[in-house]
CSV table of C-alpha atoms in Angstrom, one decimal:
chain,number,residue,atom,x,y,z
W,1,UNK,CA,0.0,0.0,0.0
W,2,UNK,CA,3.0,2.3,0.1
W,3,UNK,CA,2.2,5.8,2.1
W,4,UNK,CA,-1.1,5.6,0.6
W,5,UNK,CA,-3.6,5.6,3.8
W,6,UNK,CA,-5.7,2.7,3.5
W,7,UNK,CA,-9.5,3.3,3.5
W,8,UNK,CA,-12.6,0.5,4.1
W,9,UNK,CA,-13.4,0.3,0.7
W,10,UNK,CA,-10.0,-0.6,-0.3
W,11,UNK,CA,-10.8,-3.3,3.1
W,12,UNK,CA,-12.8,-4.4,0.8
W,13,UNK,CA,-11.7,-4.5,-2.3
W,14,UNK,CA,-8.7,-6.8,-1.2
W,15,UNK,CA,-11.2,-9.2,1.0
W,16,UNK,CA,-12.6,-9.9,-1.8
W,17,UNK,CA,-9.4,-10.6,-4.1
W,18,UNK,CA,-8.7,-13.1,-1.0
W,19,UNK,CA,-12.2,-14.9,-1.6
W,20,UNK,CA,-11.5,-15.2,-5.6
W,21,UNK,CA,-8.0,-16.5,-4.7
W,22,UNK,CA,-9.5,-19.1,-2.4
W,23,UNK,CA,-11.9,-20.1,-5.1
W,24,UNK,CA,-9.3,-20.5,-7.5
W,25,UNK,CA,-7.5,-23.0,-5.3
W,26,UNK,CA,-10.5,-24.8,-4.6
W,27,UNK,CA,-10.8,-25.5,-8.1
W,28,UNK,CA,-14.7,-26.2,-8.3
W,29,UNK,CA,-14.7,-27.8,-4.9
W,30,UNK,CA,-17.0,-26.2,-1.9
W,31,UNK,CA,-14.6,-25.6,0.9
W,32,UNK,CA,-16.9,-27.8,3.4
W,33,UNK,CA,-16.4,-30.5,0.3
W,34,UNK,CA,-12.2,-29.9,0.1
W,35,UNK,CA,-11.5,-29.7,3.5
W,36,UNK,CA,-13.7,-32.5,4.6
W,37,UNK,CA,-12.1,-35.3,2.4
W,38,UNK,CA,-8.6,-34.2,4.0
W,39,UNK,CA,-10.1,-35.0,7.3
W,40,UNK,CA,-11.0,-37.8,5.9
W,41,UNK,CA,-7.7,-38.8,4.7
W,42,UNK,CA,-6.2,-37.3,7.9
W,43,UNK,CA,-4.3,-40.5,9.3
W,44,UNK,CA,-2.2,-38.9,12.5
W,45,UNK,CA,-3.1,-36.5,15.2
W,46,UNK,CA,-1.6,-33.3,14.0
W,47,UNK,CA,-3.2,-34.1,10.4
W,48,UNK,CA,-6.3,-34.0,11.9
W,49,UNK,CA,-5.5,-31.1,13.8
W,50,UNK,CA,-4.9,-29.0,10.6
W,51,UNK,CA,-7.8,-30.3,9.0
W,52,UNK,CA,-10.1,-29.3,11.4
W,53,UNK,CA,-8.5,-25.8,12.2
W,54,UNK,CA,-8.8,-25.5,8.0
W,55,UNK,CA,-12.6,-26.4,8.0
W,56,UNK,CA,-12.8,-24.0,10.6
W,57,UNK,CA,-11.4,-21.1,8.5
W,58,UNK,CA,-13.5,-22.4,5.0
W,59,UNK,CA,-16.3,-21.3,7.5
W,60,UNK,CA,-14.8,-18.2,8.5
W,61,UNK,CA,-14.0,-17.6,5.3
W,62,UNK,CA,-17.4,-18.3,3.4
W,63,UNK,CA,-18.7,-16.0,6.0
W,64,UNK,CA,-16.6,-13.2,5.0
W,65,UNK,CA,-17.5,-13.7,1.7
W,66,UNK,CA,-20.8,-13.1,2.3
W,67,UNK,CA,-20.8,-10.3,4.2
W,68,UNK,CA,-18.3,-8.5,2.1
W,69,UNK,CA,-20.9,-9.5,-1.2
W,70,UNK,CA,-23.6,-8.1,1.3
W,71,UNK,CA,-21.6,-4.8,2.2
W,72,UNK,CA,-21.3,-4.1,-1.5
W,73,UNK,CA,-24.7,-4.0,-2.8
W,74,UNK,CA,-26.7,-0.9,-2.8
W,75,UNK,CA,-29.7,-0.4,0.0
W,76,UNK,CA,-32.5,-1.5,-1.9
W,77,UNK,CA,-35.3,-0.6,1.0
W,78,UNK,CA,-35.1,0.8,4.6
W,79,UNK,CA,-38.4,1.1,6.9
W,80,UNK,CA,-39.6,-0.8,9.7
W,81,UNK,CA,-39.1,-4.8,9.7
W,82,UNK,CA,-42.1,-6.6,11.5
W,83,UNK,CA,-43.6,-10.0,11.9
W,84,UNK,CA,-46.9,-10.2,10.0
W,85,UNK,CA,-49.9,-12.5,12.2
W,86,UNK,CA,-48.9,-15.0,9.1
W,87,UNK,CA,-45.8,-14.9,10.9
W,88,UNK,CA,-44.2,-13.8,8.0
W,89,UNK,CA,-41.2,-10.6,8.2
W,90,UNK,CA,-42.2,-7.9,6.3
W,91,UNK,CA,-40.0,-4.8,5.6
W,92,UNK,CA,-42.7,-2.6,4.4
W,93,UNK,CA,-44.1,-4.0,1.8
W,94,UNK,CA,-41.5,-6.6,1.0
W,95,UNK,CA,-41.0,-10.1,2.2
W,96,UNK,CA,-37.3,-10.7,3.8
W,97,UNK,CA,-37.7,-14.4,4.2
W,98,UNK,CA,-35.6,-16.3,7.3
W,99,UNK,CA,-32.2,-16.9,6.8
W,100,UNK,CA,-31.7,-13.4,4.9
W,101,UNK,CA,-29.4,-10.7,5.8
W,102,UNK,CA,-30.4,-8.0,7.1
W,103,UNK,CA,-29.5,-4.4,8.6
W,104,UNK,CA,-31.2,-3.2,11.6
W,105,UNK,CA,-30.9,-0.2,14.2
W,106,UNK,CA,-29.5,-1.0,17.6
W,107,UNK,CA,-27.6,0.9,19.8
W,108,UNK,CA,-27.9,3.9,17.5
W,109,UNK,CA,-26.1,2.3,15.0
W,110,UNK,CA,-26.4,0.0,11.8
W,111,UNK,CA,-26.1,-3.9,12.8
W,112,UNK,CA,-25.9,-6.5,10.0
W,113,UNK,CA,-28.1,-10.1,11.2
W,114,UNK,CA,-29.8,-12.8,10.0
W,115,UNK,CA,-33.3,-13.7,10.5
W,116,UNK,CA,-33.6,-16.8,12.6
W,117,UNK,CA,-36.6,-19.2,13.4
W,118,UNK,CA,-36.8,-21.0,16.4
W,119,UNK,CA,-38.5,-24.2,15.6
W,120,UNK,CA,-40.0,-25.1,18.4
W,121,UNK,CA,-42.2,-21.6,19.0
W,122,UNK,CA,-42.0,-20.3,15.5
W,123,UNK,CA,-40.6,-16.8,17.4
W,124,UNK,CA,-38.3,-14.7,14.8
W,125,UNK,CA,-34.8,-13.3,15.6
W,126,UNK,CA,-32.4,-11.5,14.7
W,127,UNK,CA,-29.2,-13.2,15.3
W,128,UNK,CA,-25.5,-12.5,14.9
W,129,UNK,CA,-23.6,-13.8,11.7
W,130,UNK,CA,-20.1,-13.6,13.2
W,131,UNK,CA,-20.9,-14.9,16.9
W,132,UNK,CA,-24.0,-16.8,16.4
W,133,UNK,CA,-25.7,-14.7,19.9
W,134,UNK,CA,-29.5,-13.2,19.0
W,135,UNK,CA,-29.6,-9.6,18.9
W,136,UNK,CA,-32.7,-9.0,18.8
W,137,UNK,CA,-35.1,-11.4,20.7
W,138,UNK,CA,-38.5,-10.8,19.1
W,139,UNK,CA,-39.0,-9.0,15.7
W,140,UNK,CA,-41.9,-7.0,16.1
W,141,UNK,CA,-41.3,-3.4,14.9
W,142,UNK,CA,-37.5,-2.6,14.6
W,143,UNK,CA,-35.8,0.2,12.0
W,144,UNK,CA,-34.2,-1.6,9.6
W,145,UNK,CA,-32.9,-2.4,5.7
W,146,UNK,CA,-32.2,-4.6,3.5
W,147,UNK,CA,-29.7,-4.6,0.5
């Protein structure tokens, strides 16, 4: 980077060169599909070891990936994200279906989550995509958008 002062959107810009380069190596291969046929082939201790520590960071890495893909799209609607009596999430007047990204206001700042279902009591959540925690326990009327 020289004396150049780096700036997110370079961040970016090289996180995503990092992905490509992973996909390159992969060759076609998922990296839950790579790494798990050399655990499989992992005969000793410390091959295991790397092996799992490497399907750990496919994980990380995928993750990354996605938010980064995320980050870089445009803000296609903001407005208040609620659970219909359907029990369907509704961002105005568009469906943001579980499992989907989304950005919501917390702490009086923009949080990126994932809407989350608990089976058992069909409740919607908002949880965390890098630590897994719920941020927010119950959807019913929270500021938010979607990109």
């Amino acid at each position: 980077m020289g004396n150049k002062e780096p700036n997110i959107d370079d961040f970016f810009r090289h996180t995503e060169a990092i992905s490509k380069k992973m996909h390159e190596y992969m060759a076609g291969k998922s990296f839950d599909e790579k790494f798990a046929t050399a655990m499989l082939n992992a005969t000793d201790a410390d091959s295991k070891f790397k092996a799992d520590v490497a399907m750990k960071l496919s994980t990380v890495l995928n993750m990354i990936e996605m938010l980064v893909e995320y980050v870089n799209k445009p803000v296609k609607k903001e407005g208040i994200l609620q659970r219909k009596l359907d029990g369907t999430v509704m961002l105005e007047d568009t469906h943001v279906p579980v499992g989907s990204l989304v950005e919501y206001w917390k702490d009086e700042k923009w949080n990126v989550g994932k809407i989350a279902q608990n089976p058992q009591t069909k409740q919607l959540s908002i949880i965390d995509v890098v630590s897994n925690k719920t941020m927010v326990d119950k959807i019913e009327q929270i500021k938010a958008r979607v990109r």
